[in-house]
C-alpha positions as MATLAB code, in Angstrom:
seq = 'XXXXXXXXXXXXXXXXXXXXXXXXXXXXXXXXXXXXXXXXXXXXXXXXXXXXXXXXXXXXXXXXXXXXXXXXXXXXXXXXXXXXXXXXXXXXXXXXXXXXXXXXXXXXXXXXXXXXXXXXXXXXXXXXXXXXXXXXXXXXXXXXXXXXXXXXXXXXXXXXXXXXXXXXXXXXXXXXXXXXXXXXXXXXXXXXXXXXXXXXXXXXXXXXXXXXXXXXXXXXXXXXXXXXXXXXXXXXXXXXXXXXXXXXXXXXXXXXXXXXXXXXXXXXXXXXXXXXXXXXXXXXXXXXXXXXXXXXXXXXXXXXXXXXXXXXXXXXXXXXXXXXXXXXXXXXXXXXXXXXXXXXXXXXXXXXXXXXXXXXXXXXXXXXXXXXXXXXXXXXXXXXXXXXXXXXXXXXXXXXXXXXXXXXXXXXXXXXXXXXXXXX';
ca = [
     263.225  -14.965   41.098;
     262.735  -11.596   39.370;
     260.734  -11.197   36.174;
     263.907  -11.077   34.053;
     265.383  -14.164   35.670;
     262.089  -15.998   35.189;
     262.083  -15.163   31.479;
     265.707  -16.303   31.127;
     264.966  -19.538   32.986;
     261.817  -20.244   30.973;
     263.651  -19.511   27.740;
     266.341  -21.989   28.731;
     263.794  -24.679   29.598;
     261.767  -24.327   26.394;
     264.820  -24.226   24.119;
     266.746  -26.956   25.940;
     263.785  -29.364   25.843;
     263.364  -29.158   22.066;
     267.093  -29.321   21.403;
     267.331  -32.375   23.671;
     264.313  -34.017   22.051;
     265.873  -33.646   18.589;
     269.439  -34.447   19.647;
     269.670  -37.731   17.649;
     268.675  -35.961   14.407;
     271.296  -34.653   11.954;
     271.776  -30.899   11.984;
     272.833  -28.503    9.216;
     275.151  -26.388   11.352;
     276.794  -26.310   14.762;
     274.280  -27.650   17.276;
     275.341  -25.281   20.058;
     274.930  -22.251   17.804;
     271.501  -23.498   16.719;
     270.521  -24.001   20.368;
     271.554  -20.424   21.173;
     269.331  -19.162   18.345;
     266.335  -21.023   19.750;
     267.127  -19.748   23.248;
     267.208  -16.148   21.989;
     263.888  -16.646   20.202;
     262.209  -17.702   23.442;
     264.034  -15.184   25.617;
     263.228  -12.170   23.440;
     259.687  -13.147   22.428;
     258.488  -15.077   25.462;
     255.404  -13.770   27.315;
     255.109  -14.830   30.998;
     252.256  -17.171   31.838;
     248.852  -15.789   32.735;
     245.451  -17.372   33.162;
     244.035  -15.543   30.114;
     242.781  -18.122   27.620;
     243.553  -16.051   24.533;
     247.073  -15.224   25.706;
     247.726  -18.870   26.538;
     246.527  -20.074   23.122;
     248.604  -17.457   21.311;
     251.639  -18.243   23.464;
     251.585  -21.957   22.732;
     250.774  -21.309   19.094;
     253.973  -19.266   19.059;
     255.793  -22.273   20.556;
     254.664  -24.458   17.662;
     255.818  -21.792   15.204;
     259.228  -21.416   16.878;
     259.851  -25.146   17.051;
     258.672  -25.775   13.470;
     260.761  -22.990   11.940;
     263.833  -23.964   13.960;
     263.439  -27.616   12.976;
     263.075  -26.818    9.271;
     266.002  -24.388    9.256;
     268.500  -26.347   11.331;
     267.466  -30.019   11.159;
     267.591  -32.332    8.151;
     263.978  -33.516    8.390;
     260.828  -33.023    6.318;
     258.058  -30.523    7.061;
     255.502  -32.942    8.507;
     258.035  -34.466   10.865;
     259.127  -30.991   11.996;
     255.499  -30.031   12.656;
     254.881  -33.256   14.569;
     257.888  -32.661   16.826;
     256.838  -29.026   17.367;
     253.291  -29.943   18.403;
     254.517  -32.855   20.503;
     257.009  -30.736   22.440;
     254.586  -27.814   22.823;
     251.892  -29.996   24.391;
     254.491  -31.590   26.643;
     255.753  -28.170   27.712;
     252.369  -26.557   28.242;
     250.617  -29.172   30.309;
     252.869  -29.092   33.364;
     252.197  -25.524   34.495;
     248.468  -26.099   34.980;
     249.051  -29.414   36.748;
     251.449  -27.900   39.272;
     249.247  -24.808   39.637;
     246.447  -27.064   40.899;
     248.889  -28.794   43.221;
     250.031  -25.457   44.653;
     246.437  -24.271   45.108;
     245.488  -27.476   46.870;
     248.302  -27.027   49.404;
     247.792  -23.239   49.525;
     251.329  -22.498   48.274;
     251.764  -18.921   47.052;
     255.404  -19.072   45.906;
     255.335  -18.237   42.169;
     259.103  -18.609   41.789;
     258.961  -22.141   43.192;
     256.089  -22.968   40.824;
     258.118  -21.837   37.803;
     261.200  -23.743   38.980;
     259.370  -27.006   39.697;
     257.459  -26.789   36.418;
     260.710  -26.261   34.513;
     262.280  -29.335   36.091;
     259.181  -31.396   35.275;
     259.311  -30.254   31.654;
     262.973  -31.199   31.307;
     262.445  -34.541   33.030;
     259.418  -35.446   30.890;
     261.255  -34.672   27.644;
     264.177  -36.840   28.711;
     261.821  -39.680   29.621;
     259.763  -39.434   26.436;
     262.824  -39.313   24.169;
     264.443  -42.247   25.932;
     261.476  -44.583   26.197;
     258.503  -43.421   24.122;
     258.915  -41.094   21.154;
     260.654  -42.394   18.038;
     263.355  -39.935   16.980;
     264.823  -41.120   13.687;
     266.215  -39.108   10.771;
     264.697  -41.622    8.343;
     261.225  -41.352    9.842;
     258.498  -40.062    7.586;
     255.031  -39.105    8.805;
     251.981  -39.289    6.572;
     249.161  -36.773    6.888;
     246.806  -39.294    8.562;
     249.524  -40.221   11.062;
     250.239  -36.547   11.705;
     246.552  -35.901   12.323;
     246.081  -38.886   14.644;
     249.309  -38.144   16.509;
     248.608  -34.466   17.162;
     244.877  -33.666   16.944;
     243.640  -35.698   19.957;
     246.533  -34.510   22.125;
     246.064  -30.860   21.137;
     242.293  -31.128   21.666;
     242.846  -32.412   25.173;
     245.511  -29.772   25.753;
     243.190  -26.956   24.611;
     240.454  -28.330   26.872;
     242.968  -28.164   29.698;
     243.723  -24.519   28.851;
     240.019  -23.634   28.708;
     239.341  -25.144   32.122;
     242.555  -23.642   33.497;
     241.409  -20.149   32.449;
     238.544  -20.464   34.941;
     241.052  -20.333   37.791;
     241.071  -16.530   37.479;
     237.903  -16.061   39.543;
     238.242  -19.178   41.651;
     237.656  -17.258   44.884;
     234.129  -16.332   43.744;
     233.138  -19.947   43.123;
     231.769  -22.525   45.499;
     233.936  -25.286   46.897;
     232.163  -27.796   44.675;
     232.911  -25.762   41.550;
     236.515  -25.352   42.650;
     236.955  -29.090   43.092;
     235.300  -29.783   39.725;
     237.517  -27.283   37.898;
     240.610  -28.683   39.587;
     239.589  -32.231   38.692;
     238.980  -31.297   35.031;
     242.338  -29.528   34.786;
     244.069  -32.620   36.150;
     241.975  -34.938   33.987;
     242.677  -33.173   30.677;
     246.313  -32.565   31.642;
     246.983  -36.234   32.369;
     244.885  -37.226   29.335;
     247.158  -35.134   27.131;
     250.228  -36.921   28.466;
     248.604  -40.335   27.988;
     247.456  -39.484   24.459;
     250.933  -38.275   23.507;
     252.476  -41.443   24.875;
     249.796  -43.828   23.607;
     249.658  -42.641   20.013;
     253.451  -42.549   19.742;
     253.827  -46.041   21.214;
     251.194  -47.316   18.775;
     252.811  -45.827   15.679;
     256.282  -46.846   16.827;
     255.100  -50.439   17.370;
     253.327  -50.418   14.009;
     256.483  -49.254   12.266;
     258.607  -51.893   13.981;
     256.038  -54.528   13.034;
     256.101  -53.441    9.374;
     259.889  -53.486    9.269;
     260.034  -56.872   10.999;
     257.485  -58.263    8.522;
     259.487  -56.870    5.605;
     262.650  -58.447    6.993;
     260.849  -61.770    7.481;
     259.437  -61.696    3.939;
     262.896  -60.946    2.576;
     264.326  -63.841    4.571;
     261.612  -66.227    3.334;
     262.287  -65.191   -0.248;
     266.013  -65.719    0.221;
     265.307  -69.088    1.816;
     263.351  -70.219   -1.236;
     266.143  -69.080   -3.534;
     268.674  -70.989   -1.462;
     266.622  -74.177   -1.563;
     266.504  -73.918   -5.348;
     270.228  -73.217   -5.352;
     270.733  -76.307   -3.226;
     269.028  -78.470   -5.860;
     271.253  -77.011   -8.576;
     274.307  -77.465   -6.373;
     273.538  -81.165   -5.856;
     273.106  -81.636   -9.601;
     276.404  -79.847  -10.233;
     278.220  -82.034   -7.692;
     276.829  -85.177   -9.325;
     277.856  -83.927  -12.766;
     281.307  -83.024  -11.429;
     281.707  -86.543  -10.026;
     280.620  -88.170  -13.295;
     282.923  -85.944  -15.322;
     285.948  -87.062  -13.322;
     285.028  -90.695  -14.000;
     284.596  -89.996  -17.708;
     287.933  -88.195  -17.850;
     289.673  -91.114  -16.140;
     288.156  -93.532  -18.651;
     289.089  -91.315  -21.585;
     292.647  -90.999  -20.274;
     293.069  -94.791  -20.064;
     291.628  -95.374  -23.528;
     293.650  -92.702  -25.297;
     296.973  -93.642  -26.937;
     297.900  -90.092  -27.978;
     300.080  -88.319  -25.446;
     298.697  -84.864  -26.272;
     295.192  -86.078  -25.581;
     296.342  -87.567  -22.282;
     298.016  -84.292  -21.317;
     294.863  -82.359  -22.137;
     292.719  -84.760  -20.122;
     295.147  -84.422  -17.181;
     294.754  -80.629  -17.333;
     290.973  -80.951  -17.314;
     291.161  -83.293  -14.320;
     293.441  -80.891  -12.450;
     291.072  -77.997  -13.139;
     288.095  -80.050  -11.986;
     289.806  -81.125   -8.791;
     290.573  -77.522   -7.831;
     286.841  -76.824   -7.573;
     286.283  -76.665   -3.813;
     282.895  -76.811   -2.166;
     282.169  -75.790    1.402;
     281.018  -78.880    3.251;
     279.687  -78.512    6.781;
     277.714  -81.711    7.172;
     274.484  -79.747    6.719;
     273.227  -79.317    3.127;
     271.296  -76.116    3.868;
     274.271  -74.470    5.544;
     276.479  -75.594    2.638;
     274.277  -73.628    0.251;
     274.156  -70.590    2.527;
     277.932  -70.440    2.917;
     278.526  -71.103   -0.770;
     276.165  -68.279   -1.671;
     277.896  -65.909    0.762;
     281.317  -66.960   -0.485;
     280.358  -65.985   -4.032;
     279.000  -62.693   -2.711;
     282.267  -62.062   -0.852;
     284.283  -62.753   -3.997;
     282.404  -59.989   -5.846;
     283.296  -57.561   -3.051;
     286.925  -58.558   -2.628;
     286.288  -60.244    0.751;
     287.914  -63.494    1.826;
     285.519  -65.865    3.572;
     287.237  -68.439    5.775;
     284.890  -71.194    6.912;
     285.855  -73.999    9.260;
     282.597  -75.339   10.620;
     280.875  -78.712   11.040;
     277.169  -78.885   11.704;
     276.637  -82.644   11.820;
     273.753  -83.813   14.009;
     272.116  -80.408   13.970;
     268.830  -81.534   12.431;
     266.933  -79.893   15.292;
     267.721  -76.578   13.563;
     265.219  -76.110   10.755;
     266.278  -74.646    7.408;
     264.528  -71.403    8.399;
     266.436  -71.340   11.704;
     269.746  -71.758    9.892;
     268.831  -69.130    7.348;
     267.747  -66.648   10.015;
     270.904  -67.002   12.092;
     273.588  -67.369    9.445;
     272.180  -65.099    6.738;
     271.524  -62.202    9.117;
     274.924  -62.455   10.794;
     276.827  -62.937    7.537;
     274.982  -60.101    5.790;
     275.998  -57.799    8.629;
     279.573  -59.079    8.415;
     279.764  -58.521    4.645;
     278.352  -54.996    4.913;
     280.917  -54.114    7.570;
     283.884  -55.798    5.876;
     283.366  -54.160    2.488;
     283.875  -50.756    4.126;
     287.357  -51.757    5.293;
     290.671  -51.616    3.461;
     291.125  -54.439    0.938;
     293.900  -56.062    2.988;
     291.571  -56.309    6.010;
     288.517  -57.765    4.287;
     288.423  -61.167    5.935;
     285.399  -62.865    7.500;
     286.067  -65.935    9.629;
     283.512  -68.566   10.563;
     284.339  -71.338   13.008;
     282.082  -73.760   14.778;
     281.191  -77.255   15.791;
     280.232  -79.429   18.738;
     282.079  -78.763   21.991;
     281.022  -80.772   25.044;
     277.474  -81.371   23.775;
     277.111  -77.704   22.812;
     276.944  -76.328   19.295;
     279.257  -73.307   19.302;
     279.597  -70.943   16.321;
     281.736  -67.825   16.016;
     281.668  -65.240   13.230;
     284.079  -62.333   13.206;
     284.618  -59.488   10.779;
     286.524  -56.182   10.657;
     284.742  -52.853   10.821;
     285.624  -49.186   10.459;
     282.487  -47.277   11.486;
     281.732  -46.437   15.101;
     279.345  -49.003   16.544;
     276.969  -47.890   19.292;
     275.017  -49.902   21.811;
     271.601  -49.004   23.230;
     269.474  -51.000   25.664;
     271.782  -53.990   25.273;
     271.479  -54.064   21.460;
     274.007  -52.953   18.872;
     272.573  -50.185   16.716;
     272.546  -50.577   12.960;
     274.796  -48.213   10.988;
     272.590  -48.392    7.892;
     271.260  -45.113    6.579;
     269.060  -46.324    3.738;
     265.851  -45.918    5.697;
     264.732  -49.487    4.994;
     264.066  -52.355    7.319;
     267.159  -52.704    9.411;
     268.325  -53.342   12.933;
     266.633  -56.729   13.178;
     269.476  -59.013   12.078;
     271.019  -59.775   15.457;
     267.656  -59.566   17.201;
     266.146  -62.213   14.947;
     269.242  -64.390   15.220;
     269.141  -64.108   19.012;
     265.467  -65.120   19.052;
     266.250  -68.328   17.152;
     269.189  -69.187   19.403;
     267.222  -68.509   22.579;
     264.294  -70.521   21.225;
     266.600  -73.563   21.370;
     267.807  -72.720   24.867;
     271.046  -71.084   23.747;
     272.728  -67.722   24.109;
     274.099  -65.223   21.593;
     276.667  -62.544   22.342;
     278.035  -59.755   20.171;
     281.118  -57.845   21.203;
     284.017  -55.798   19.905;
     287.466  -57.362   20.202;
     290.079  -54.894   19.022;
     289.201  -54.055   15.425;
     286.946  -57.081   15.033;
     283.207  -57.432   15.600;
     282.575  -60.918   16.961;
     279.261  -62.751   17.181;
     279.237  -66.019   19.136;
     276.350  -68.295   19.910;
     276.010  -71.557   21.779;
     273.098  -73.989   21.676;
     273.004  -77.069   23.924;
     272.337  -80.372   22.215;
     268.706  -81.429   22.719;
     268.187  -84.583   24.741;
     266.263  -86.253   21.919;
     268.794  -85.267   19.217;
];
């Protein structure tokens, strides 16, 4: 591989890796054109690798600058997030050359072209792995200064230590075998430490964010549960009042001798009898569905409910709230984006062969994507989201059941089945 071909190959690797890492993020222009710009930046300004410490530090400092500027110009993200991604990718790019250099020295391989090629493949493979399984790439992600410091400073410190030790390889032939082994060990140690620090800090902050969002979703659900229990008390009082009013109207109708009064009472009775309540055999579910029906009415959505949940006392009020509220909230959000004539949510369920089976289906218009077996949320508000179906599935599986979500034509269908407990 000639010097020119090496520069072209390295430019491709460095630009491709950052473009691939940031692929899920929204971009301000054509992504291919932006990728070409980054490729030209590396191709025209790239300096081939040497063992000089100063040149190495300046080279990777230039990487951080290129990545940061490109991210700010072409991606719709804030400055701290752009800097984090730039440092992250730079450390991931820089560490592999020294690691493979030690490997080549150990096996006495002198093929520089092969070293560059293998290192490039390792860089591409590591970026793909990190983006898929480790680093959190999200347009709504915000990074505080403390998080930026903790995420980048330890990794860059280890990376710089790796570069310092690596610079000693220049006069390796003049050193003893013991010194050579020690230098090689330290290069490997700080190189692998950099990778572990990058992965560890990102996994920690990603888990912490998921935990915060899950806690926020749980708190919201608990609050909604308390409101529904209060609503249930009011609903029972209203039903009792409605029943008494019909009795009073019947008595008034029999006692009245004026036809106009009787006609008026008949109209009141007819109006009272048209008041329909959703009755499922479970008071908590009655309140949940009644609340969602009123919500649907405000959004022009028809809610069709044909469900009986008798003998389902093994499901606690919180279980019912978690499953039904999460699924119905998702259904309402999807249905209100559809044309008015298509805004229909259907709920059906009951006992079938000692199994409680429930099905909720709703129309949708946005493209729905699936990742790692889970449907991805289409929300863009940056809040706690993506946990609805996950939390519902946890409740169902806790009772030995299964939950499936699938697309059937233009409908999104969620179905779950829970076997009847032996002691129920």
